[in-house]
């Protein structure tokens, strides 16, 4: 599971050829390669191409990996690509239907990109509240018991539907238990791995409140925005976008105490967000917490030294702290960047008297 830009989430499962130490090394390289590629690219097929190139340059054997990769957007739209791995099985809670997510593609690490060409593809899906995605390796359906009977894909799908109303932990334990019961002590011939993912209905509802709140925020209807964004933050306290929008909405409504509370929470988790530090300095300044405002604006300007609104705010804060020379320094910096800035000229004149 890899956090990606724009609040996206990358999830992949891989199955490496061979066994033992060589296979373990390839597994480690696959993981590292995906982590690096997911920082550079968003499209799954582009990530596959980059990972394939990294593996070709690193693996000097006949080893390769089959991989299924999915990119989940904040809207719960999904983009995925399959490199000769098992299809993803998607259980739709509302309809009880099963979908199979698959694309064309070839395993990674065996052929150079010039031979692979455009074989990697992207496809799209949508997740709704309660839907589950099951990613797994061959070791599950191809397991055989003492009678040489295969566990099979039908049993896998049946288990997924049987466990749809269970919690994820209960479902996981039930699937493993039924698999072990089927084997009845038969040693597995291959490793078995699976990933079970569910779209939490509460988080989906939180996203809807956030999106509605953002619409109100963009329309400058801050009171309505606050109502929606508060619900979003209560349902999902880790939603930094909703928390930031809520803090700004309070700020624009001149509810500085509430804005300060949420901005402090936000900057504690994301201290290097220069804009958030700037907004925090405003809230602190309006509440006459001038030292705290100064610390916030200094942090903001350290991250973004030429941000004119922050420089102006810094001048106001320094003036309130009787740090006149520092305030003039900030204003002169503004005038270096924007010689005709009327507000800066007026403030400089005021500070000079």
Coordinates of N, CA and C in Angstrom, one line a residue, residues 47-167:
X47 N 3.8 3.4 -14.5 CA 4.5 2.8 -13.4 C 5.0 1.4 -13.7
X48 N 4.2 0.6 -14.4 CA 4.7 -0.7 -14.8 C 5.9 -0.6 -15.7
X49 N 5.8 0.3 -16.7 CA 7.0 0.5 -17.6 C 8.2 0.8 -16.9
X50 N 8.1 1.8 -15.9 CA 9.3 2.2 -15.2 C 9.8 1.1 -14.3
X51 N 8.9 0.4 -13.6 CA 9.3 -0.7 -12.7 C 10.0 -1.8 -13.5
X52 N 9.4 -2.1 -14.7 CA 10.0 -3.1 -15.6 C 11.4 -2.8 -16.0
X53 N 11.6 -1.5 -16.3 CA 13.0 -1.1 -16.6 C 13.9 -1.2 -15.5
X54 N 13.5 -0.8 -14.3 CA 14.3 -1.0 -13.1 C 14.7 -2.4 -12.8
X55 N 13.7 -3.3 -13.0 CA 14.0 -4.7 -12.7 C 14.9 -5.3 -13.7
X56 N 14.7 -5.0 -15.0 CA 15.6 -5.5 -16.1 C 17.0 -5.1 -15.8
X57 N 17.2 -3.9 -15.3 CA 18.6 -3.4 -15.0 C 19.2 -4.0 -13.7
X58 N 18.3 -4.6 -12.9 CA 18.7 -5.1 -11.6 C 18.8 -6.7 -11.5
X59 N 17.8 -7.3 -12.2 CA 17.8 -8.8 -12.2 C 18.6 -9.4 -13.3
X60 N 19.6 -10.1 -12.9 CA 20.5 -10.7 -13.9 C 20.3 -12.3 -13.9
X61 N 19.0 -12.6 -14.0 CA 18.6 -14.0 -13.9 C 17.4 -14.2 -14.7
X62 N 16.7 -15.3 -14.6 CA 15.5 -15.6 -15.3 C 14.2 -15.2 -14.5
X63 N 14.5 -14.5 -13.4 CA 13.4 -14.2 -12.5 C 12.5 -13.1 -13.1
X64 N 11.2 -13.1 -12.6 CA 10.2 -12.1 -13.0 C 9.1 -12.1 -12.0
X65 N 8.2 -11.1 -12.2 CA 7.1 -11.0 -11.2 C 5.8 -10.7 -12.0
X66 N 4.7 -11.3 -11.6 CA 3.4 -10.9 -12.0 C 2.9 -9.9 -11.0
X67 N 2.2 -8.9 -11.5 CA 1.8 -7.8 -10.6 C 0.4 -7.3 -11.0
X68 N -0.5 -7.1 -10.0 CA -1.7 -6.3 -10.2 C -1.6 -5.1 -9.4
X69 N -1.8 -3.9 -10.0 CA -1.7 -2.6 -9.4 C -3.0 -1.8 -9.6
X70 N -3.4 -1.2 -8.5 CA -4.6 -0.4 -8.6 C -4.4 1.0 -7.9
X71 N -4.9 2.0 -8.5 CA -4.8 3.4 -8.0 C -6.2 3.9 -7.6
X72 N -6.4 4.2 -6.4 CA -7.7 4.6 -5.9 C -7.6 6.1 -5.7
X73 N -8.5 6.8 -6.4 CA -8.6 8.3 -6.3 C -9.5 8.6 -5.1
X74 N -9.4 9.9 -4.6 CA -10.2 10.3 -3.4 C -11.7 10.2 -3.7
X75 N -12.1 10.2 -5.0 CA -13.5 10.0 -5.3 C -13.9 8.5 -5.4
X76 N -12.9 7.6 -5.1 CA -13.1 6.2 -5.2 C -13.3 5.7 -6.6
X77 N -13.0 6.5 -7.6 CA -12.7 5.9 -8.9 C -11.4 5.2 -8.9
X78 N -11.3 4.2 -9.7 CA -10.1 3.3 -9.6 C -9.5 3.2 -11.0
X79 N -8.2 3.2 -11.1 CA -7.5 2.9 -12.4 C -6.6 1.8 -12.0
X80 N -6.5 0.8 -12.9 CA -5.7 -0.4 -12.6 C -5.0 -1.0 -13.9
X81 N -4.0 -1.8 -13.6 CA -3.3 -2.4 -14.7 C -2.8 -3.8 -14.2
X82 N -2.8 -4.8 -15.1 CA -2.5 -6.1 -14.7 C -1.3 -6.6 -15.5
X83 N -0.3 -7.0 -14.8 CA 0.9 -7.6 -15.5 C 0.9 -9.1 -15.3
X84 N 0.0 -9.8 -16.0 CA -0.1 -11.3 -16.1 C -0.4 -11.9 -14.7
X85 N -1.0 -11.1 -13.8 CA -1.4 -11.6 -12.5 C -2.8 -12.1 -12.5
X86 N -3.2 -12.7 -11.4 CA -4.7 -13.1 -11.3 C -5.5 -11.8 -11.3
X87 N -6.7 -11.9 -12.0 CA -7.6 -10.8 -12.0 C -8.1 -10.5 -10.6
X88 N -8.3 -9.2 -10.4 CA -8.9 -8.7 -9.1 C -10.4 -9.1 -9.1
X89 N -10.9 -9.6 -8.0 CA -12.3 -9.9 -7.8 C -12.9 -8.8 -7.0
X90 N -14.0 -8.2 -7.6 CA -14.7 -7.1 -6.9 C -16.1 -7.6 -6.5
X91 N -16.4 -7.5 -5.2 CA -17.7 -7.9 -4.8 C -18.5 -6.6 -4.5
X92 N -19.6 -6.5 -5.2 CA -20.5 -5.3 -5.1 C -21.5 -5.6 -4.1
X93 N -21.4 -4.8 -3.0 CA -22.3 -5.1 -1.8 C -23.8 -4.8 -2.2
X94 N -24.1 -3.7 -2.9 CA -25.5 -3.4 -3.2 C -26.2 -4.4 -4.1
X95 N -25.5 -4.9 -5.1 CA -26.1 -5.8 -6.0 C -25.8 -7.3 -5.8
X96 N -24.8 -7.6 -5.0 CA -24.4 -8.9 -4.9 C -23.6 -9.5 -6.1
X97 N -23.3 -8.6 -7.0 CA -22.6 -9.1 -8.2 C -21.1 -9.2 -8.0
X98 N -20.5 -9.9 -8.9 CA -19.0 -10.0 -8.9 C -18.5 -9.5 -10.2
X99 N -17.5 -8.6 -10.1 CA -16.8 -8.1 -11.2 C -15.3 -8.6 -11.2
X100 N -14.8 -8.7 -12.4 CA -13.4 -9.1 -12.6 C -12.6 -7.9 -13.2
X101 N -11.6 -7.4 -12.6 CA -10.8 -6.3 -13.1 C -9.5 -6.9 -13.7
X102 N -9.3 -6.6 -15.0 CA -8.2 -7.2 -15.7 C -7.8 -6.3 -16.9
X103 N -6.6 -6.4 -17.3 CA -6.1 -5.7 -18.5 C -5.1 -6.6 -19.2
X104 N -4.8 -6.2 -20.4 CA -3.7 -6.8 -21.1 C -2.4 -6.5 -20.4
X105 N -1.3 -7.3 -20.6 CA -0.1 -6.9 -19.9 C 0.8 -8.2 -19.8
X106 N 2.1 -8.0 -19.5 CA 3.0 -9.1 -19.4 C 3.8 -8.9 -18.1
X107 N 4.3 -10.0 -17.6 CA 5.0 -10.0 -16.3 C 6.2 -9.0 -16.4
X108 N 6.6 -8.6 -15.2 CA 7.6 -7.5 -15.1 C 9.0 -8.2 -14.8
X109 N 10.0 -7.6 -15.5 CA 11.4 -8.0 -15.1 C 12.0 -9.1 -16.1
X110 N 11.2 -9.5 -17.1 CA 11.7 -10.5 -18.0 C 12.2 -10.0 -19.4
X111 N 11.4 -9.0 -19.9 CA 11.7 -8.5 -21.2 C 11.9 -7.0 -21.1
X112 N 12.9 -6.4 -21.9 CA 13.1 -5.0 -21.9 C 12.0 -4.2 -22.5
X113 N 11.8 -3.0 -22.1 CA 10.7 -2.2 -22.6 C 10.5 -2.1 -24.1
X114 N 11.6 -2.1 -24.8 CA 11.5 -2.0 -26.3 C 10.9 -3.3 -26.8
X115 N 11.0 -4.4 -26.1 CA 10.3 -5.6 -26.5 C 8.8 -5.7 -26.0
X116 N 8.6 -5.1 -24.8 CA 7.3 -5.1 -24.2 C 6.4 -4.2 -25.0
X117 N 6.9 -3.1 -25.5 CA 6.1 -2.1 -26.3 C 5.0 -1.5 -25.5
X118 N 3.8 -1.6 -26.1 CA 2.6 -1.0 -25.4 C 1.7 -2.0 -24.8
X119 N 2.3 -3.1 -24.3 CA 1.5 -4.2 -23.8 C 0.8 -3.9 -22.5
X120 N 1.4 -3.0 -21.7 CA 0.7 -2.6 -20.4 C -0.4 -1.6 -20.7
X121 N -1.5 -1.9 -20.1 CA -2.8 -1.1 -20.3 C -3.3 -0.6 -19.0
X122 N -4.1 0.5 -19.1 CA -4.9 1.0 -18.0 C -6.4 0.7 -18.2
X123 N -7.1 0.4 -17.2 CA -8.5 0.3 -17.2 C -9.1 1.0 -16.0
X124 N -10.4 1.1 -16.0 CA -11.1 1.9 -14.9 C -12.2 1.1 -14.2
X125 N -12.4 1.4 -13.0 CA -13.5 0.8 -12.2 C -14.0 1.9 -11.2
X126 N -15.1 1.6 -10.5 CA -15.6 2.5 -9.5 C -16.0 1.6 -8.3
X127 N -15.6 2.1 -7.1 CA -16.0 1.5 -5.9 C -17.1 2.3 -5.2
X128 N -18.0 1.6 -4.6 CA -19.1 2.2 -3.8 C -19.1 1.7 -2.4
X129 N -19.8 2.4 -1.5 CA -19.7 2.0 -0.1 C -20.0 0.5 0.1
X130 N -19.1 -0.2 0.9 CA -19.3 -1.6 1.2 C -18.7 -2.5 0.2
X131 N -18.2 -2.0 -1.0 CA -17.6 -2.9 -2.0 C -16.3 -3.4 -1.5
X132 N -16.0 -4.7 -1.9 CA -14.7 -5.3 -1.5 C -13.9 -5.7 -2.8
X133 N -12.6 -5.5 -2.7 CA -11.7 -5.9 -3.7 C -10.8 -7.0 -3.2
X134 N -10.6 -8.1 -3.9 CA -9.8 -9.2 -3.4 C -8.7 -9.4 -4.4
X135 N -7.4 -9.3 -3.9 CA -6.2 -9.5 -4.7 C -5.6 -10.7 -4.1
X136 N -5.1 -11.6 -5.0 CA -4.5 -12.9 -4.5 C -3.5 -13.5 -5.4
X137 N -2.8 -14.5 -4.9 CA -1.8 -15.2 -5.7 C -2.3 -16.6 -6.1
X138 N -1.6 -17.2 -7.0 CA -2.0 -18.5 -7.4 C -2.0 -19.6 -6.3
X139 N -1.3 -19.3 -5.3 CA -1.2 -20.3 -4.2 C -2.5 -20.6 -3.5
X140 N -3.5 -19.7 -3.6 CA -4.8 -20.0 -3.0 C -5.6 -20.9 -3.9
X141 N -6.0 -20.5 -5.1 CA -6.9 -21.4 -5.9 C -6.2 -22.7 -6.4
X142 N -4.9 -22.7 -6.5 CA -4.2 -23.9 -7.1 C -3.7 -24.8 -6.0
X143 N -4.1 -24.5 -4.7 CA -3.7 -25.5 -3.7 C -4.5 -26.8 -3.9
X144 N -3.8 -27.9 -3.5 CA -4.4 -29.2 -3.7 C -4.4 -30.0 -2.3
X145 N -5.4 -30.8 -2.1 CA -5.5 -31.6 -0.9 C -4.9 -33.0 -1.1
X146 N -5.1 -33.9 -0.2 CA -4.6 -35.2 -0.3 C -5.2 -36.0 -1.5
X147 N -6.4 -35.6 -1.9 CA -7.1 -36.3 -3.0 C -6.7 -35.6 -4.3
X148 N -5.7 -34.7 -4.3 CA -5.3 -34.0 -5.5 C -6.4 -33.1 -6.1
X149 N -7.3 -32.7 -5.2 CA -8.4 -31.9 -5.6 C -8.0 -30.4 -5.5
X150 N -8.2 -29.6 -6.5 CA -7.8 -28.2 -6.4 C -8.8 -27.4 -5.7
X151 N -8.3 -26.4 -4.9 CA -9.2 -25.5 -4.2 C -10.1 -24.7 -5.2
X152 N -9.5 -24.2 -6.2 CA -10.3 -23.6 -7.3 C -10.8 -22.2 -7.1
X153 N -11.1 -21.6 -8.3 CA -11.6 -20.2 -8.3 C -13.0 -20.1 -7.7
X154 N -13.8 -21.2 -8.0 CA -15.2 -21.2 -7.5 C -15.3 -21.1 -6.0
X155 N -14.5 -21.8 -5.3 CA -14.5 -21.8 -3.9 C -14.0 -20.4 -3.4
X156 N -13.1 -19.8 -4.1 CA -12.6 -18.5 -3.7 C -13.8 -17.5 -3.8
X157 N -14.5 -17.5 -4.9 CA -15.6 -16.6 -5.1 C -16.7 -16.8 -4.1
X158 N -17.0 -18.1 -3.8 CA -18.0 -18.5 -2.9 C -17.7 -17.9 -1.5
X159 N -16.4 -18.1 -1.1 CA -16.0 -17.6 0.2 C -16.1 -16.1 0.3
X160 N -15.8 -15.4 -0.8 CA -15.9 -13.9 -0.8 C -17.4 -13.5 -0.6
X161 N -18.3 -14.1 -1.2 CA -19.7 -13.8 -1.0 C -20.3 -14.2 0.3
X162 N -19.7 -15.3 0.8 CA -20.2 -15.7 2.2 C -19.7 -14.8 3.3
X163 N -18.6 -14.1 3.0 CA -18.1 -13.2 4.1 C -18.4 -11.8 3.9
X164 N -19.2 -11.4 2.9 CA -19.4 -10.0 2.6 C -20.0 -9.2 3.7
X165 N -20.7 -9.9 4.6 CA -21.3 -9.1 5.7 C -20.5 -9.2 7.0
X166 N -19.4 -9.9 6.9 CA -18.4 -10.0 8.1 C -17.5 -8.8 8.0
X167 N -16.9 -8.5 9.2 CA -15.8 -7.5 9.2 C -14.6 -8.0 8.4

